[in-house]
Amino acid sequence: MSLTRLNINSFRNILSAQMQLADGLNLIYGENGSGKTSVLEAIFFLGMGRSFRSHLSQRVINNEQDNLTLFAMLERGTRQTKLGLRRSRSGDIDVKINGENIKRLSTLAEALPIQVITPESFSLLFEGPKSRRQFIDWGAFHCDPNFHLAWANTRRILKQRNQLLKSETPYANIQFWDTELVRYAEVVTEIRNRYVDSLNALLKGIIEEFLPQVDLKVSFTRGWDSKTEYLQHLENQYPRDLASGFTGSGPHKADLRLRVGSLPAQDALSRGQLKLLVCALRIAQGKLLKQQLNKNSIYLVDDLPSELDAKHRQLLLKQLTETGAQIFVTAIDPAAIVDSLSSPPDRMFHVEHGKIAVIE
Ligand SMILES: Nc1ncnc2c1ncn2[C@@H]1O[C@H](COP(=O)(O)OP(=O)(O)OP(=O)(O)O)[C@@H](O)[C@H]1O
Ligand SMILES: [Mg+2]
């Protein structure tokens, strides 16, 4: 599965670009501020309806324009899918798949499993549990069709429960919601747990290549103590939850623990090693999706050469290309990538002031 064409209009400093993409490795290079990250961001925006850089979607619309439009052709075997997205400054968003309007953005995400690796995303993974949960949920969402709805319902009921707690509702009137909550929370937790287990099996081999001698342990914590049933736990915690007006534990507190020996990974590894660890995690996710559903991911790797020595650039590019996925890599200096490859990139694009030229 890969994108064969990409049209970008009025996205950041890119006013109009038409790109014919390669199936394998696409290298995008150019000076600082030329628009490299914006190309990756446009692909991500098309798949997710949002940016990976800013929470404010209107920021990505070119300053002089009122709408941005993105179009891509997705090829899977002999099947072609047209993806289109238009977003206006007022916040309206139109998404079309093969010309038909799509109401739920998750339909787009399903069609386009995107993995992003940026200099920011790797520090994010070590800043708080939310991004680690999102990491697990990327896989849970793509690998199990029941996840999306169960997680949406869990969040909906949690919101309701929190409102009841804030209005000091007696436990007898909350219990009904708790039984509902537990029903969905169990599905979510089971899928996440299973996903982390399968991921661990794949991760081992990649870590051995990237970070030999690093004794990495990855484990899943479900968000409440491991001995008590969730329903019982909710009842036990009711006085505390009532005092804070918030459900203090549950699947919304699940986490992925990354430890090296007895230390948290971020305390035990260097920055370059942390970047390799994040890459290993993402590559394992892509490989697992391929194994389980024969679905390829699309990798967006921003500023790949940064913080990595020549040997590790080479290793990372080798592992990425071995996934068989379509890859978009940006770099300031193309030689930093080209010199680390055994054969030339499948396509190279030069970006200058928002204009994109293919290098023949
Ligand atoms: N909404 C917008 N409208 C117009 N231009 C914008 C908008 N948002 C950002 N820009 C500009 O777009 C340019 C491209 O930014 P981008 O982050 O893609 O560059 P880059 O090539 O990745 O640079 P670097 O090598 O420094 O990472 C920047 O000069 C930025 O100021
Ligand atoms: Mg950039």
mmCIF file of C-alpha atoms and ligand atoms in Angstrom:
data_model
loop_
_atom_site.group_PDB
_atom_site.id
_atom_site.type_symbol
_atom_site.label_atom_id
_atom_site.label_comp_id
_atom_site.label_asym_id
_atom_site.label_seq_id
_atom_site.Cartn_x
_atom_site.Cartn_y
_atom_site.Cartn_z
ATOM 1 C CA MET A 1 0.000 0.000 0.000
ATOM 2 C CA SER A 2 1.380 3.382 -0.945
ATOM 3 C CA LEU A 3 0.513 6.883 -2.013
ATOM 4 C CA THR A 4 1.188 7.351 -5.696
ATOM 5 C CA ARG A 5 0.202 10.982 -6.009
ATOM 6 C CA LEU A 6 0.008 13.886 -3.648
ATOM 7 C CA ASN A 7 -1.338 17.359 -4.370
ATOM 8 C CA ILE A 8 -0.864 20.050 -1.752
ATOM 9 C CA ASN A 9 -2.557 23.432 -1.929
ATOM 10 C CA SER A 10 -2.225 26.366 0.462
ATOM 11 C CA PHE A 11 -0.627 24.294 3.192
ATOM 12 C CA ARG A 12 1.904 26.327 5.258
ATOM 13 C CA ASN A 13 4.355 27.829 2.734
ATOM 14 C CA ILE A 14 3.393 25.357 -0.007
ATOM 15 C CA LEU A 15 0.968 27.146 -2.329
ATOM 16 C CA SER A 16 0.684 24.449 -4.937
ATOM 17 C CA ALA A 17 2.573 21.198 -5.382
ATOM 18 C CA GLN A 18 1.925 18.041 -7.369
ATOM 19 C CA MET A 19 4.113 15.111 -6.462
ATOM 20 C CA GLN A 20 4.406 11.705 -8.127
ATOM 21 C CA LEU A 21 5.560 9.514 -5.285
ATOM 22 C CA ALA A 22 7.688 6.393 -5.251
ATOM 23 C CA ASP A 23 6.554 3.174 -3.670
ATOM 24 C CA GLY A 24 9.657 2.864 -1.475
ATOM 25 C CA LEU A 25 11.911 5.588 -0.141
ATOM 26 C CA ASN A 26 11.106 9.228 -0.922
ATOM 27 C CA LEU A 27 13.802 11.662 0.132
ATOM 28 C CA ILE A 28 12.788 15.286 0.634
ATOM 29 C CA TYR A 29 15.622 17.723 1.148
ATOM 30 C CA GLY A 30 16.149 21.447 1.327
ATOM 31 C CA GLU A 31 17.337 24.295 3.501
ATOM 32 C CA ASN A 32 15.892 25.321 6.850
ATOM 33 C CA GLY A 33 12.417 26.774 6.419
ATOM 34 C CA SER A 34 12.024 25.501 2.849
ATOM 35 C CA GLY A 35 8.938 23.362 3.604
ATOM 36 C CA LYS A 36 10.215 19.811 4.200
ATOM 37 C CA THR A 37 8.362 19.167 7.443
ATOM 38 C CA SER A 38 5.295 20.771 5.858
ATOM 39 C CA VAL A 39 5.210 18.014 3.214
ATOM 40 C CA LEU A 40 5.175 15.328 5.935
ATOM 41 C CA GLU A 41 2.631 17.323 7.902
ATOM 42 C CA ALA A 42 0.382 17.505 4.818
ATOM 43 C CA ILE A 43 0.445 13.709 4.432
ATOM 44 C CA PHE A 44 -0.334 13.297 8.123
ATOM 45 C CA PHE A 45 -3.120 15.882 7.912
ATOM 46 C CA LEU A 46 -4.693 13.994 5.077
ATOM 47 C CA GLY A 47 -4.657 10.776 7.112
ATOM 48 C CA MET A 48 -5.665 12.185 10.477
ATOM 49 C CA GLY A 49 -7.475 15.459 9.850
ATOM 50 C CA ARG A 50 -5.046 17.209 12.169
ATOM 51 C CA SER A 51 -1.417 18.240 12.425
ATOM 52 C CA PHE A 52 1.362 16.558 14.383
ATOM 53 C CA ARG A 53 2.893 19.982 15.060
ATOM 54 C CA SER A 54 0.069 22.210 16.193
ATOM 55 C CA HIS A 55 -3.245 21.734 17.961
ATOM 56 C CA LEU A 56 -4.603 24.662 15.998
ATOM 57 C CA SER A 57 -5.498 23.322 12.597
ATOM 58 C CA GLN A 58 -5.997 26.756 11.057
ATOM 59 C CA ARG A 59 -2.289 27.438 11.613
ATOM 60 C CA VAL A 60 -1.434 25.071 8.784
ATOM 61 C CA ILE A 61 -3.534 26.984 6.248
ATOM 62 C CA ASN A 62 -1.309 29.301 4.253
ATOM 63 C CA ASN A 63 -1.388 32.785 5.793
ATOM 64 C CA GLU A 64 -2.731 34.380 2.612
ATOM 65 C CA GLN A 65 -5.455 31.800 1.926
ATOM 66 C CA ASP A 66 -8.795 30.801 3.442
ATOM 67 C CA ASN A 67 -8.744 27.069 2.635
ATOM 68 C CA LEU A 68 -6.259 24.323 2.262
ATOM 69 C CA THR A 69 -6.839 21.319 0.040
ATOM 70 C CA LEU A 70 -5.037 18.015 -0.072
ATOM 71 C CA PHE A 71 -5.477 15.189 -2.487
ATOM 72 C CA ALA A 72 -3.808 11.804 -2.719
ATOM 73 C CA MET A 73 -4.115 8.603 -4.656
ATOM 74 C CA LEU A 74 -3.679 5.505 -2.532
ATOM 75 C CA GLU A 75 -2.813 2.222 -4.174
ATOM 76 C CA ARG A 76 -3.321 -1.146 -2.541
ATOM 77 C CA GLY A 77 -2.664 -4.044 -4.900
ATOM 78 C CA THR A 78 -4.729 -3.175 -7.931
ATOM 79 C CA ARG A 79 -7.173 -1.071 -5.938
ATOM 80 C CA GLN A 80 -6.944 2.685 -6.109
ATOM 81 C CA THR A 81 -8.515 5.019 -3.589
ATOM 82 C CA LYS A 82 -8.833 8.768 -3.974
ATOM 83 C CA LEU A 83 -8.489 10.716 -0.757
ATOM 84 C CA GLY A 84 -9.409 14.369 -0.584
ATOM 85 C CA LEU A 85 -9.530 16.862 2.253
ATOM 86 C CA ARG A 86 -10.463 20.508 2.384
ATOM 87 C CA ARG A 87 -10.275 22.645 5.484
ATOM 88 C CA SER A 88 -11.387 26.220 5.837
ATOM 89 C CA ARG A 89 -10.201 28.897 8.234
ATOM 90 C CA SER A 90 -13.635 28.882 9.887
ATOM 91 C CA GLY A 91 -13.071 25.242 10.861
ATOM 92 C CA ASP A 92 -15.187 23.393 8.294
ATOM 93 C CA ILE A 93 -13.628 20.189 7.152
ATOM 94 C CA ASP A 94 -14.684 18.122 4.131
ATOM 95 C CA VAL A 95 -13.267 14.698 3.656
ATOM 96 C CA LYS A 96 -13.902 12.624 0.581
ATOM 97 C CA ILE A 97 -12.987 9.031 -0.173
ATOM 98 C CA ASN A 98 -13.516 8.187 -3.842
ATOM 99 C CA GLY A 99 -15.658 11.285 -4.211
ATOM 100 C CA GLU A 100 -17.997 10.378 -1.365
ATOM 101 C CA ASN A 101 -18.292 12.560 1.702
ATOM 102 C CA ILE A 102 -17.023 10.915 4.870
ATOM 103 C CA LYS A 103 -18.412 11.914 8.234
ATOM 104 C CA ARG A 104 -16.002 10.157 10.561
ATOM 105 C CA LEU A 105 -12.343 11.023 10.395
ATOM 106 C CA SER A 106 -11.467 7.577 11.739
ATOM 107 C CA THR A 107 -12.459 6.207 8.322
ATOM 108 C CA LEU A 108 -9.517 8.136 6.876
ATOM 109 C CA ALA A 109 -7.145 6.960 9.581
ATOM 110 C CA GLU A 110 -8.124 3.368 8.903
ATOM 111 C CA ALA A 111 -7.312 3.775 5.219
ATOM 112 C CA LEU A 112 -3.958 5.363 5.922
ATOM 113 C CA PRO A 113 -1.926 3.947 8.843
ATOM 114 C CA ILE A 114 0.710 6.622 9.341
ATOM 115 C CA GLN A 115 3.774 6.430 11.559
ATOM 116 C CA VAL A 116 5.491 9.693 12.416
ATOM 117 C CA ILE A 117 8.992 10.018 13.766
ATOM 118 C CA THR A 118 10.095 13.586 14.397
ATOM 119 C CA PRO A 119 12.731 15.083 16.662
ATOM 120 C CA GLU A 120 9.843 16.215 18.911
ATOM 121 C CA SER A 121 7.845 13.000 18.911
ATOM 122 C CA PHE A 122 10.652 11.063 20.478
ATOM 123 C CA SER A 123 10.999 13.342 23.462
ATOM 124 C CA LEU A 124 7.216 13.342 23.748
ATOM 125 C CA LEU A 125 7.159 9.616 24.290
ATOM 126 C CA PHE A 126 9.134 10.159 27.467
ATOM 127 C CA GLU A 127 7.332 13.200 28.799
ATOM 128 C CA GLY A 128 4.027 11.798 29.934
ATOM 129 C CA PRO A 129 1.732 8.781 29.794
ATOM 130 C CA LYS A 130 -0.674 10.346 27.290
ATOM 131 C CA SER A 131 1.610 10.006 24.290
ATOM 132 C CA ARG A 132 2.595 6.494 25.348
ATOM 133 C CA ARG A 133 -1.066 5.587 25.560
ATOM 134 C CA GLN A 134 -1.583 7.058 22.101
ATOM 135 C CA PHE A 135 1.270 4.885 20.923
ATOM 136 C CA ILE A 136 -0.440 1.724 22.208
ATOM 137 C CA ASP A 137 -3.776 2.910 20.865
ATOM 138 C CA TRP A 138 -2.401 3.433 17.366
ATOM 139 C CA GLY A 139 -1.798 -0.303 17.259
ATOM 140 C CA ALA A 140 -4.954 -1.261 19.134
ATOM 141 C CA PHE A 141 -7.001 0.824 16.675
ATOM 142 C CA HIS A 142 -5.408 -0.612 13.565
ATOM 143 C CA CYS A 143 -5.169 -4.219 14.741
ATOM 144 C CA ASP A 144 -8.588 -4.681 16.331
ATOM 145 C CA PRO A 145 -11.817 -3.363 14.790
ATOM 146 C CA ASN A 146 -13.548 -3.389 18.213
ATOM 147 C CA PHE A 147 -11.144 -0.972 19.802
ATOM 148 C CA HIS A 148 -12.352 2.321 18.380
ATOM 149 C CA LEU A 149 -15.929 2.036 19.605
ATOM 150 C CA ALA A 150 -15.043 0.515 22.982
ATOM 151 C CA TRP A 151 -12.573 3.331 23.673
ATOM 152 C CA ALA A 152 -14.997 6.018 22.499
ATOM 153 C CA ASN A 153 -17.658 4.597 24.828
ATOM 154 C CA THR A 154 -15.205 4.369 27.728
ATOM 155 C CA ARG A 155 -14.343 8.044 27.345
ATOM 156 C CA ARG A 156 -17.985 9.050 26.994
ATOM 157 C CA ILE A 157 -19.001 7.265 30.195
ATOM 158 C CA LEU A 158 -15.978 8.565 32.084
ATOM 159 C CA LYS A 159 -17.007 12.095 31.175
ATOM 160 C CA GLN A 160 -20.519 11.435 32.422
ATOM 161 C CA ARG A 161 -19.214 9.832 35.602
ATOM 162 C CA ASN A 162 -16.981 12.812 36.300
ATOM 163 C CA GLN A 163 -19.952 15.141 35.952
ATOM 164 C CA LEU A 164 -21.891 13.030 38.449
ATOM 165 C CA LEU A 165 -18.946 13.123 40.848
ATOM 166 C CA LYS A 166 -18.758 16.893 40.559
ATOM 167 C CA SER A 167 -22.431 17.180 41.462
ATOM 168 C CA GLU A 168 -21.816 14.947 44.495
ATOM 169 C CA THR A 169 -24.064 12.097 43.356
ATOM 170 C CA PRO A 170 -24.371 9.232 45.882
ATOM 171 C CA TYR A 171 -22.656 5.996 44.877
ATOM 172 C CA ALA A 172 -25.956 4.132 44.439
ATOM 173 C CA ASN A 173 -26.711 6.439 41.477
ATOM 174 C CA ILE A 174 -23.272 6.047 39.961
ATOM 175 C CA GLN A 175 -23.150 2.273 40.151
ATOM 176 C CA PHE A 176 -25.209 1.799 37.004
ATOM 177 C CA TRP A 177 -22.674 3.847 35.036
ATOM 178 C CA ASP A 178 -19.839 1.908 36.581
ATOM 179 C CA THR A 179 -21.179 -1.402 35.292
ATOM 180 C CA GLU A 180 -21.406 0.156 31.816
ATOM 181 C CA LEU A 181 -17.929 1.614 32.153
ATOM 182 C CA VAL A 182 -16.425 -1.702 33.214
ATOM 183 C CA ARG A 183 -17.952 -3.453 30.213
ATOM 184 C CA TYR A 184 -16.093 -1.203 27.761
ATOM 185 C CA ALA A 185 -12.985 -0.759 29.903
ATOM 186 C CA GLU A 186 -12.437 -4.511 29.879
ATOM 187 C CA VAL A 187 -12.558 -4.652 26.090
ATOM 188 C CA VAL A 188 -10.121 -1.741 25.807
ATOM 189 C CA THR A 189 -7.742 -3.229 28.346
ATOM 190 C CA GLU A 190 -7.811 -6.682 26.835
ATOM 191 C CA ILE A 191 -7.031 -5.364 23.342
ATOM 192 C CA ARG A 192 -4.242 -3.095 24.614
ATOM 193 C CA ASN A 193 -2.700 -5.853 26.688
ATOM 194 C CA ARG A 194 -2.732 -8.308 23.828
ATOM 195 C CA TYR A 195 -1.291 -5.688 21.504
ATOM 196 C CA VAL A 196 1.660 -4.884 23.788
ATOM 197 C CA ASP A 197 2.390 -8.609 24.141
ATOM 198 C CA SER A 198 2.556 -9.135 20.369
ATOM 199 C CA LEU A 199 4.615 -5.981 19.961
ATOM 200 C CA ASN A 200 7.126 -7.124 22.551
ATOM 201 C CA ALA A 201 7.816 -10.299 20.632
ATOM 202 C CA LEU A 202 8.760 -8.309 17.518
ATOM 203 C CA LEU A 203 10.578 -5.555 19.314
ATOM 204 C CA LYS A 204 13.201 -7.874 20.723
ATOM 205 C CA GLY A 205 14.897 -8.542 17.394
ATOM 206 C CA ILE A 206 14.924 -4.883 16.390
ATOM 207 C CA ILE A 207 16.371 -3.772 19.722
ATOM 208 C CA GLU A 208 19.119 -6.376 19.384
ATOM 209 C CA GLU A 209 20.175 -4.662 16.162
ATOM 210 C CA PHE A 210 19.685 -1.048 17.220
ATOM 211 C CA LEU A 211 20.694 -1.193 20.839
ATOM 212 C CA PRO A 212 22.653 -4.361 21.520
ATOM 213 C CA GLN A 213 23.474 -4.869 25.187
ATOM 214 C CA VAL A 214 20.526 -2.715 26.217
ATOM 215 C CA ASP A 215 18.335 -4.729 28.536
ATOM 216 C CA LEU A 216 14.980 -3.187 27.580
ATOM 217 C CA LYS A 217 11.758 -4.190 29.271
ATOM 218 C CA VAL A 218 8.442 -3.036 27.896
ATOM 219 C CA SER A 219 5.334 -3.643 29.910
ATOM 220 C CA PHE A 220 1.735 -2.540 29.961
ATOM 221 C CA THR A 221 0.011 -1.085 33.000
ATOM 222 C CA ARG A 222 -3.745 -1.023 32.744
ATOM 223 C CA GLY A 223 -4.459 2.075 34.840
ATOM 224 C CA TRP A 224 -5.612 0.599 38.127
ATOM 225 C CA ASP A 225 -4.064 -1.859 40.571
ATOM 226 C CA SER A 226 -3.388 -5.287 39.177
ATOM 227 C CA LYS A 227 -5.203 -7.243 41.891
ATOM 228 C CA THR A 228 -8.674 -5.732 42.031
ATOM 229 C CA GLU A 229 -11.517 -6.058 39.518
ATOM 230 C CA TYR A 230 -12.297 -2.657 38.016
ATOM 231 C CA LEU A 231 -15.861 -2.566 39.316
ATOM 232 C CA GLN A 232 -14.722 -3.253 42.864
ATOM 233 C CA HIS A 233 -11.899 -0.777 42.457
ATOM 234 C CA LEU A 234 -14.305 1.970 41.351
ATOM 235 C CA GLU A 235 -16.443 1.372 44.401
ATOM 236 C CA ASN A 236 -13.424 1.392 46.718
ATOM 237 C CA GLN A 237 -12.161 4.609 45.174
ATOM 238 C CA TYR A 238 -15.512 6.386 45.232
ATOM 239 C CA PRO A 239 -14.764 8.594 48.302
ATOM 240 C CA ARG A 240 -11.478 9.726 46.780
ATOM 241 C CA ASP A 241 -13.016 10.297 43.340
ATOM 242 C CA LEU A 242 -15.849 12.255 44.945
ATOM 243 C CA ALA A 243 -13.370 14.510 46.722
ATOM 244 C CA SER A 244 -11.437 15.235 43.529
ATOM 245 C CA GLY A 245 -14.472 15.280 41.216
ATOM 246 C CA PHE A 246 -12.605 13.027 38.864
ATOM 247 C CA THR A 247 -12.241 9.292 38.197
ATOM 248 C CA GLY A 248 -8.674 8.781 39.333
ATOM 249 C CA SER A 249 -7.945 5.410 37.803
ATOM 250 C CA GLY A 250 -8.981 3.298 34.860
ATOM 251 C CA PRO A 251 -8.071 2.707 31.230
ATOM 252 C CA HIS A 252 -7.597 6.470 30.765
ATOM 253 C CA LYS A 253 -4.527 6.062 32.985
ATOM 254 C CA ALA A 254 -3.036 3.080 31.173
ATOM 255 C CA ASP A 255 0.640 3.352 30.337
ATOM 256 C CA LEU A 256 3.528 1.709 28.597
ATOM 257 C CA ARG A 257 6.529 1.250 30.842
ATOM 258 C CA LEU A 258 9.901 1.354 29.184
ATOM 259 C CA ARG A 259 12.739 0.334 31.441
ATOM 260 C CA VAL A 260 16.396 -0.413 30.935
ATOM 261 C CA GLY A 261 17.652 -2.603 33.763
ATOM 262 C CA SER A 262 16.113 -1.024 36.829
ATOM 263 C CA LEU A 263 15.866 2.511 35.401
ATOM 264 C CA PRO A 264 13.258 4.317 33.296
ATOM 265 C CA ALA A 265 14.544 4.323 29.687
ATOM 266 C CA GLN A 266 14.861 8.122 29.578
ATOM 267 C CA ASP A 267 17.294 8.050 32.509
ATOM 268 C CA ALA A 268 19.340 5.174 31.177
ATOM 269 C CA LEU A 269 19.798 6.087 27.500
ATOM 270 C CA SER A 270 21.463 8.892 25.555
ATOM 271 C CA ARG A 271 19.460 11.107 23.187
ATOM 272 C CA GLY A 272 20.598 9.219 20.116
ATOM 273 C CA GLN A 273 19.759 5.935 21.827
ATOM 274 C CA LEU A 274 16.324 7.249 22.790
ATOM 275 C CA LYS A 275 15.710 8.198 19.182
ATOM 276 C CA LEU A 276 16.683 4.674 18.135
ATOM 277 C CA LEU A 277 14.368 3.244 20.763
ATOM 278 C CA VAL A 278 11.431 5.269 19.450
ATOM 279 C CA CYS A 279 12.284 4.220 15.896
ATOM 280 C CA ALA A 280 12.443 0.583 17.034
ATOM 281 C CA LEU A 281 9.021 0.896 18.664
ATOM 282 C CA ARG A 282 7.510 2.423 15.529
ATOM 283 C CA ILE A 283 9.130 -0.093 13.220
ATOM 284 C CA ALA A 284 7.848 -2.928 15.404
ATOM 285 C CA GLN A 285 4.340 -1.445 15.124
ATOM 286 C CA GLY A 286 4.583 -1.298 11.353
ATOM 287 C CA LYS A 287 5.869 -4.872 11.153
ATOM 288 C CA LEU A 288 3.109 -6.131 13.421
ATOM 289 C CA LEU A 289 0.401 -4.485 11.336
ATOM 290 C CA LYS A 290 1.901 -6.071 8.270
ATOM 291 C CA GLN A 291 2.026 -9.483 9.983
ATOM 292 C CA GLN A 292 -1.459 -9.362 11.431
ATOM 293 C CA LEU A 293 -3.457 -7.627 8.701
ATOM 294 C CA ASN A 294 -1.067 -7.557 5.759
ATOM 295 C CA LYS A 295 -1.384 -3.790 5.855
ATOM 296 C CA ASN A 296 1.583 -1.523 5.201
ATOM 297 C CA SER A 297 2.163 1.618 7.177
ATOM 298 C CA ILE A 298 3.458 4.862 5.762
ATOM 299 C CA TYR A 299 6.493 6.225 7.564
ATOM 300 C CA LEU A 300 7.134 9.933 7.913
ATOM 301 C CA VAL A 301 10.597 10.492 9.333
ATOM 302 C CA ASP A 302 11.466 14.125 9.834
ATOM 303 C CA ASP A 303 15.123 15.068 9.955
ATOM 304 C CA LEU A 304 16.268 11.466 10.023
ATOM 305 C CA PRO A 305 20.013 12.184 10.212
ATOM 306 C CA SER A 306 19.819 14.364 13.327
ATOM 307 C CA GLU A 307 21.438 12.894 16.452
ATOM 308 C CA LEU A 308 22.474 9.699 14.699
ATOM 309 C CA ASP A 309 25.966 8.672 13.645
ATOM 310 C CA ALA A 310 26.628 7.203 10.194
ATOM 311 C CA LYS A 311 26.406 3.620 11.427
ATOM 312 C CA HIS A 312 23.036 4.112 13.077
ATOM 313 C CA ARG A 313 21.613 6.093 10.148
ATOM 314 C CA GLN A 314 22.505 3.130 8.007
ATOM 315 C CA LEU A 315 20.927 0.664 10.416
ATOM 316 C CA LEU A 316 17.756 2.700 10.738
ATOM 317 C CA LEU A 317 17.355 3.122 6.980
ATOM 318 C CA LYS A 318 17.947 -0.588 6.494
ATOM 319 C CA GLN A 319 15.286 -1.530 9.051
ATOM 320 C CA LEU A 320 12.836 0.996 7.652
ATOM 321 C CA THR A 321 13.236 -0.165 4.058
ATOM 322 C CA GLU A 322 12.961 -3.801 5.145
ATOM 323 C CA THR A 323 9.428 -3.174 6.414
ATOM 324 C CA GLY A 324 8.412 -2.851 2.753
ATOM 325 C CA ALA A 325 6.542 0.312 3.680
ATOM 326 C CA GLN A 326 6.469 3.575 1.802
ATOM 327 C CA ILE A 327 8.840 5.959 3.507
ATOM 328 C CA PHE A 328 9.174 9.724 3.474
ATOM 329 C CA VAL A 329 12.406 11.005 4.920
ATOM 330 C CA THR A 330 13.515 14.615 5.210
ATOM 331 C CA ALA A 331 17.039 15.944 5.556
ATOM 332 C CA ILE A 332 18.806 19.238 5.046
ATOM 333 C CA ASP A 333 21.738 17.611 3.305
ATOM 334 C CA PRO A 334 20.712 14.770 0.933
ATOM 335 C CA ALA A 335 24.171 13.194 1.229
ATOM 336 C CA ALA A 336 23.438 12.377 4.876
ATOM 337 C CA ILE A 337 20.837 9.909 3.594
ATOM 338 C CA VAL A 338 22.212 8.900 0.208
ATOM 339 C CA ASP A 339 25.600 7.956 1.702
ATOM 340 C CA SER A 340 23.870 5.684 4.212
ATOM 341 C CA LEU A 341 21.998 3.676 1.596
ATOM 342 C CA SER A 342 23.227 0.733 -0.423
ATOM 343 C CA SER A 343 21.159 1.867 -3.433
ATOM 344 C CA PRO A 344 19.868 5.367 -4.284
ATOM 345 C CA PRO A 345 16.516 6.553 -2.862
ATOM 346 C CA ASP A 346 13.559 5.638 -5.069
ATOM 347 C CA ARG A 347 12.757 9.314 -5.521
ATOM 348 C CA MET A 348 14.276 12.598 -4.459
ATOM 349 C CA PHE A 349 12.527 15.935 -4.086
ATOM 350 C CA HIS A 350 14.171 19.281 -3.558
ATOM 351 C CA VAL A 351 12.154 21.874 -1.650
ATOM 352 C CA GLU A 352 12.885 25.574 -1.920
ATOM 353 C CA HIS A 353 10.593 28.350 -0.616
ATOM 354 C CA GLY A 354 7.616 25.993 -0.666
ATOM 355 C CA LYS A 355 8.244 24.852 -4.247
ATOM 356 C CA ILE A 356 8.886 21.173 -4.774
ATOM 357 C CA ALA A 357 10.945 19.808 -7.648
ATOM 358 C CA VAL A 358 11.624 16.172 -8.401
ATOM 359 C CA ILE A 359 15.296 15.359 -9.003
ATOM 360 C CA GLU A 360 15.655 13.229 -12.113
HETATM 361 N N1 LIG B 1 0.428 29.171 7.800
HETATM 362 C C1 LIG B 1 1.558 29.459 7.158
HETATM 363 N N2 LIG B 1 1.536 30.188 6.003
HETATM 364 C C2 LIG B 1 2.678 30.462 5.333
HETATM 365 N N3 LIG B 1 3.887 30.041 5.720
HETATM 366 C C3 LIG B 1 3.976 29.316 6.850
HETATM 367 C C4 LIG B 1 2.828 28.974 7.625
HETATM 368 N N4 LIG B 1 3.217 28.266 8.687
HETATM 369 C C5 LIG B 1 4.563 28.139 8.579
HETATM 370 N N5 LIG B 1 5.030 28.769 7.496
HETATM 371 C C6 LIG B 1 6.409 28.840 6.990
HETATM 372 O O1 LIG B 1 6.654 27.679 6.235
HETATM 373 C C7 LIG B 1 8.058 27.471 6.148
HETATM 374 C C8 LIG B 1 8.366 26.004 6.061
HETATM 375 O O2 LIG B 1 8.385 25.404 7.319
HETATM 376 P P1 LIG B 1 8.882 23.913 7.545
HETATM 377 O O3 LIG B 1 8.822 23.678 9.007
HETATM 378 O O4 LIG B 1 8.166 23.003 6.653
HETATM 379 O O5 LIG B 1 10.407 24.013 7.066
HETATM 380 P P2 LIG B 1 11.528 22.884 7.033
HETATM 381 O O6 LIG B 1 11.994 22.792 5.633
HETATM 382 O O7 LIG B 1 11.056 21.658 7.686
HETATM 383 O O8 LIG B 1 12.672 23.581 7.900
HETATM 384 P P3 LIG B 1 13.732 22.967 8.969
HETATM 385 O O9 LIG B 1 14.865 22.410 8.173
HETATM 386 O O10 LIG B 1 14.173 24.156 9.729
HETATM 387 O O11 LIG B 1 13.035 21.969 9.798
HETATM 388 C C9 LIG B 1 8.674 28.225 7.302
HETATM 389 O O12 LIG B 1 9.474 29.266 6.782
HETATM 390 C C10 LIG B 1 7.484 28.808 8.046
HETATM 391 O O13 LIG B 1 7.735 30.099 8.512
HETATM 392 MG MG MG B 2 11.575 20.752 9.463
#
